[in-house]
Amino acid sequence: IFENKFWIKREFKKVEKLKKKKSHEINASKDYPLLVATSIIYNKNKNKNLNIIDYGGGFGSGYLSISKGVVKNNLKYYIVDLPEICKLGKKIFVKDKNIIFLKNIPKINNCNIFHFGSCLQYIDNWKKLLNQTCKLKPRYIIFSDLFAGDIKSFVTVQKFNESKMPFRFYNVNQIINLLKRNGYQLLLRNNYQVHFNGKPSLLPTDKFPKKNRLRFSSNLIFKKS
């Protein structure tokens, strides 16, 4: 089969097309990078404490992924979210001392990972939040499913049942440059494959002007220089 002219021609064309794409377009992901990044960081420092702040971490699905899949000891996982979510999250993990629900970002001096999971689109003053994050000096800052790309930043409206709320799309270089000014180096940028109704899909931005159209959200990983 691998000497067949049809197979060779087909695979040759695939690579020719890939060569024309940018690196973040080639390396698309269906998962958040938090689990893989944590596994690498944890295995480098097995005997040390691992402190993770998960901004917008919800009820703790990220914690379960890491605590059951990677980290068995020395884990402190801080979820920062809305008061009602924190209240219910504490009930789910009432006997677990490794996960902590907070309404505000904790002032800890040894944060290994600060994670933003699909939440920056709901933040009014994103620059203030990211500058506050950088002041904590976390070793790594990770963005999962970030609605940012090579587009012009804009705000639209998201509808959910009967509710409406502002929804922000960002120019990715604004975020990269802000973190760079705060001493962070970009290690990874790739496209994130969003899902609608359980199926992989492109972002529905066809009705927007071309300068605002985004097909994929992004995953970004930064390391403190």
Tab-separated table of C-alpha atoms in Angstrom:
chain	number	residue	atom	x	y	z
A	1	ILE	CA	0.000	0.000	0.000
A	2	PHE	CA	2.757	2.445	0.954
A	3	GLU	CA	4.355	2.095	-2.474
A	4	ASN	CA	1.026	2.641	-4.201
A	5	LYS	CA	1.088	5.751	-6.434
A	6	PHE	CA	-2.351	6.888	-5.277
A	7	TRP	CA	-1.382	6.743	-1.575
A	8	ILE	CA	1.970	8.465	-2.202
A	9	LYS	CA	0.347	11.262	-4.220
A	10	ARG	CA	-2.370	11.788	-1.613
A	11	GLU	CA	0.052	11.997	1.353
A	12	PHE	CA	2.468	14.169	-0.635
A	13	LYS	CA	-0.314	16.713	-1.289
A	14	LYS	CA	-1.276	16.705	2.400
A	15	VAL	CA	2.221	17.733	3.459
A	16	GLU	CA	2.415	20.352	0.703
A	17	LYS	CA	-0.757	21.945	2.114
A	18	LEU	CA	0.547	21.760	5.695
A	19	LYS	CA	3.737	23.594	4.696
A	20	LYS	CA	1.632	26.616	3.719
A	21	LYS	CA	-0.115	26.779	7.100
A	22	LYS	CA	1.034	28.491	10.290
A	23	SER	CA	2.208	26.325	13.185
A	24	HIS	CA	-0.893	26.954	15.336
A	25	GLU	CA	-3.105	25.885	12.418
A	26	ILE	CA	-1.302	22.563	12.006
A	27	ASN	CA	-1.381	21.608	15.683
A	28	ALA	CA	-5.119	21.752	16.383
A	29	SER	CA	-6.315	20.224	19.664
A	30	LYS	CA	-9.583	18.759	20.892
A	31	ASP	CA	-8.536	19.003	24.550
A	32	TYR	CA	-7.421	21.627	27.038
A	33	PRO	CA	-3.604	21.626	27.442
A	34	LEU	CA	-3.826	21.750	31.262
A	35	LEU	CA	-3.612	17.993	31.873
A	36	VAL	CA	-0.575	17.374	29.651
A	37	ALA	CA	1.238	20.486	30.930
A	38	THR	CA	0.564	19.507	34.544
A	39	SER	CA	1.863	15.970	33.996
A	40	ILE	CA	5.185	17.330	32.678
A	41	ILE	CA	5.562	19.945	35.422
A	42	TYR	CA	4.594	17.516	38.189
A	43	ASN	CA	6.998	14.796	37.066
A	44	LYS	CA	9.869	17.292	37.125
A	45	ASN	CA	9.086	18.182	40.746
A	46	LYS	CA	7.505	15.071	42.285
A	47	ASN	CA	8.597	15.841	45.827
A	48	LYS	CA	7.377	19.441	45.794
A	49	ASN	CA	3.926	20.918	46.286
A	50	LEU	CA	1.907	21.670	43.169
A	51	ASN	CA	-0.324	24.749	43.420
A	52	ILE	CA	-2.813	25.414	40.636
A	53	ILE	CA	-5.217	28.343	40.341
A	54	ASP	CA	-8.077	27.649	37.937
A	55	TYR	CA	-9.850	30.902	37.131
A	56	GLY	CA	-13.434	30.159	36.087
A	57	GLY	CA	-12.867	26.519	37.060
A	58	GLY	CA	-16.558	25.828	37.688
A	59	PHE	CA	-17.442	22.847	39.858
A	60	GLY	CA	-14.033	21.158	39.599
A	61	SER	CA	-13.875	19.016	36.457
A	62	GLY	CA	-10.282	20.186	35.888
A	63	TYR	CA	-9.365	19.163	39.423
A	64	LEU	CA	-10.793	15.666	38.902
A	65	SER	CA	-8.878	15.296	35.653
A	66	ILE	CA	-5.582	16.144	37.349
A	67	SER	CA	-6.091	14.544	40.765
A	68	LYS	CA	-7.247	11.242	39.266
A	69	GLY	CA	-5.010	11.257	36.221
A	70	VAL	CA	-1.679	12.811	37.185
A	71	VAL	CA	-1.097	14.180	40.671
A	72	LYS	CA	-1.552	11.865	43.646
A	73	ASN	CA	0.129	13.907	46.389
A	74	ASN	CA	1.041	17.464	47.347
A	75	LEU	CA	-1.715	19.111	45.286
A	76	LYS	CA	-3.560	22.315	46.138
A	77	TYR	CA	-6.132	23.255	43.523
A	78	TYR	CA	-7.763	26.692	43.880
A	79	ILE	CA	-10.916	27.399	41.885
A	80	VAL	CA	-11.873	31.065	41.505
A	81	ASP	CA	-15.474	31.525	40.407
A	82	LEU	CA	-18.852	33.111	41.201
A	83	PRO	CA	-20.176	32.843	44.789
A	84	GLU	CA	-23.037	30.474	43.911
A	85	ILE	CA	-20.707	28.127	42.028
A	86	CYS	CA	-18.241	28.152	44.937
A	87	LYS	CA	-21.038	27.348	47.378
A	88	LEU	CA	-22.199	24.307	45.395
A	89	GLY	CA	-18.629	23.223	44.606
A	90	LYS	CA	-17.816	23.048	48.308
A	91	LYS	CA	-20.748	20.675	48.774
A	92	ILE	CA	-19.453	18.347	46.053
A	93	PHE	CA	-15.953	18.201	47.583
A	94	VAL	CA	-16.891	18.641	51.237
A	95	LYS	CA	-14.380	15.978	52.391
A	96	ASP	CA	-11.576	16.878	49.980
A	97	LYS	CA	-8.994	19.279	51.430
A	98	ASN	CA	-6.970	19.516	48.216
A	99	ILE	CA	-9.539	21.617	46.366
A	100	ILE	CA	-10.437	25.113	47.548
A	101	PHE	CA	-13.240	27.304	46.160
A	102	LEU	CA	-12.757	31.085	46.323
A	103	LYS	CA	-14.507	34.214	45.091
A	104	ASN	CA	-11.206	36.078	44.639
A	105	ILE	CA	-7.728	35.190	43.425
A	106	PRO	CA	-5.675	33.863	46.373
A	107	LYS	CA	-2.452	35.691	47.222
A	108	ILE	CA	-0.059	32.745	47.209
A	109	ASN	CA	3.667	33.073	46.575
A	110	ASN	CA	4.306	29.707	44.954
A	111	CYS	CA	1.732	29.267	42.199
A	112	ASN	CA	2.946	26.718	39.663
A	113	ILE	CA	0.104	27.055	37.140
A	114	PHE	CA	-2.513	29.750	36.621
A	115	HIS	CA	-5.201	28.453	34.265
A	116	PHE	CA	-7.924	30.285	32.359
A	117	GLY	CA	-10.427	27.797	30.953
A	118	SER	CA	-12.774	29.344	28.375
A	119	CYS	CA	-13.620	32.368	30.509
A	120	LEU	CA	-11.749	35.459	29.306
A	121	GLN	CA	-14.579	36.233	26.859
A	122	TYR	CA	-16.733	37.211	29.858
A	123	ILE	CA	-14.213	39.552	31.504
A	124	ASP	CA	-14.816	43.317	31.293
A	125	ASN	CA	-11.296	44.480	32.118
A	126	TRP	CA	-9.054	41.691	30.827
A	127	LYS	CA	-5.872	43.771	31.047
A	128	LYS	CA	-6.400	44.430	34.755
A	129	LEU	CA	-7.036	40.722	35.374
A	130	LEU	CA	-3.946	39.558	33.473
A	131	ASN	CA	-1.716	42.159	35.125
A	132	GLN	CA	-3.044	40.997	38.510
A	133	THR	CA	-2.280	37.412	37.498
A	134	CYS	CA	1.275	38.276	36.477
A	135	LYS	CA	1.923	39.987	39.831
A	136	LEU	CA	1.502	36.589	41.496
A	137	LYS	CA	4.420	35.382	39.348
A	138	PRO	CA	3.013	31.920	38.546
A	139	ARG	CA	5.571	29.717	36.825
A	140	TYR	CA	3.162	28.970	33.978
A	141	ILE	CA	0.052	30.715	32.646
A	142	ILE	CA	-2.258	28.599	30.494
A	143	PHE	CA	-5.225	29.675	28.383
A	144	SER	CA	-7.622	26.984	27.159
A	145	ASP	CA	-10.324	27.673	24.580
A	146	LEU	CA	-9.399	31.344	24.382
A	147	PHE	CA	-11.512	33.257	21.869
A	148	ALA	CA	-8.556	35.004	20.301
A	149	GLY	CA	-6.803	34.891	16.964
A	150	ASP	CA	-5.392	36.976	14.125
A	151	ILE	CA	-8.462	39.205	14.089
A	152	LYS	CA	-9.546	42.642	15.238
A	153	SER	CA	-10.881	42.589	18.814
A	154	PHE	CA	-14.617	43.141	19.211
A	155	VAL	CA	-17.586	42.517	21.487
A	156	THR	CA	-20.800	40.767	20.490
A	157	VAL	CA	-23.774	39.267	22.367
A	158	GLN	CA	-24.204	35.666	23.460
A	159	LYS	CA	-27.705	34.271	23.879
A	160	PHE	CA	-28.356	31.461	26.363
A	161	ASN	CA	-31.999	30.438	26.756
A	162	GLU	CA	-33.697	33.742	27.651
A	163	SER	CA	-30.502	35.464	28.753
A	164	LYS	CA	-28.069	37.706	26.879
A	165	MET	CA	-24.559	38.775	27.867
A	166	PRO	CA	-21.479	40.446	26.324
A	167	PHE	CA	-19.072	38.052	24.601
A	168	ARG	CA	-15.576	39.196	23.647
A	169	PHE	CA	-13.249	38.128	20.848
A	170	TYR	CA	-9.609	39.190	21.179
A	171	ASN	CA	-6.679	39.873	18.935
A	172	VAL	CA	-4.272	37.210	20.171
A	173	ASN	CA	-1.188	39.427	19.857
A	174	GLN	CA	-2.622	41.877	22.400
A	175	ILE	CA	-2.640	39.098	24.981
A	176	ILE	CA	0.747	37.695	23.962
A	177	ASN	CA	2.377	41.147	24.101
A	178	LEU	CA	0.867	42.001	27.510
A	179	LEU	CA	2.266	38.816	29.031
A	180	LYS	CA	5.591	39.366	27.293
A	181	ARG	CA	5.856	42.801	28.922
A	182	ASN	CA	5.292	41.078	32.261
A	183	GLY	CA	8.166	38.669	31.675
A	184	TYR	CA	6.395	35.663	30.146
A	185	GLN	CA	7.544	33.668	27.146
A	186	LEU	CA	5.058	31.985	24.800
A	187	LEU	CA	5.755	28.230	24.661
A	188	LEU	CA	2.705	26.992	22.787
A	189	ARG	CA	-0.018	28.340	20.563
A	190	ASN	CA	-2.435	26.062	18.767
A	191	ASN	CA	-6.023	26.012	17.587
A	192	TYR	CA	-8.692	24.552	19.837
A	193	GLN	CA	-11.527	22.565	18.268
A	194	VAL	CA	-14.772	23.781	19.805
A	195	HIS	CA	-17.857	21.570	20.053
A	196	PHE	CA	-21.517	22.463	19.660
A	197	ASN	CA	-24.138	19.957	20.772
A	198	GLY	CA	-21.350	17.411	21.259
A	199	LYS	CA	-20.019	17.715	17.696
A	200	PRO	CA	-16.786	19.378	16.489
A	201	SER	CA	-17.591	22.616	14.700
A	202	LEU	CA	-16.169	25.856	13.391
A	203	LEU	CA	-17.045	29.008	15.291
A	204	PRO	CA	-20.241	30.521	13.840
A	205	THR	CA	-18.754	33.872	12.814
A	206	ASP	CA	-19.792	34.018	9.124
A	207	LYS	CA	-22.131	36.951	9.770
A	208	PHE	CA	-19.302	39.111	11.079
A	209	PRO	CA	-17.024	41.267	8.869
A	210	LYS	CA	-14.002	39.369	7.523
A	211	LYS	CA	-11.608	41.158	9.903
A	212	ASN	CA	-13.596	39.715	12.846
A	213	ARG	CA	-14.125	36.135	11.672
A	214	LEU	CA	-12.548	33.432	13.815
A	215	ARG	CA	-12.805	29.734	12.919
A	216	PHE	CA	-11.084	28.242	15.962
A	217	SER	CA	-10.384	29.411	19.485
A	218	SER	CA	-6.832	29.099	20.868
A	219	ASN	CA	-4.745	27.314	23.474
A	220	LEU	CA	-1.753	29.250	24.829
A	221	ILE	CA	0.973	28.281	27.300
A	222	PHE	CA	3.364	30.860	28.788
A	223	LYS	CA	6.367	30.357	31.058
A	224	LYS	CA	7.878	32.913	33.424
A	225	SER	CA	11.243	34.006	31.997
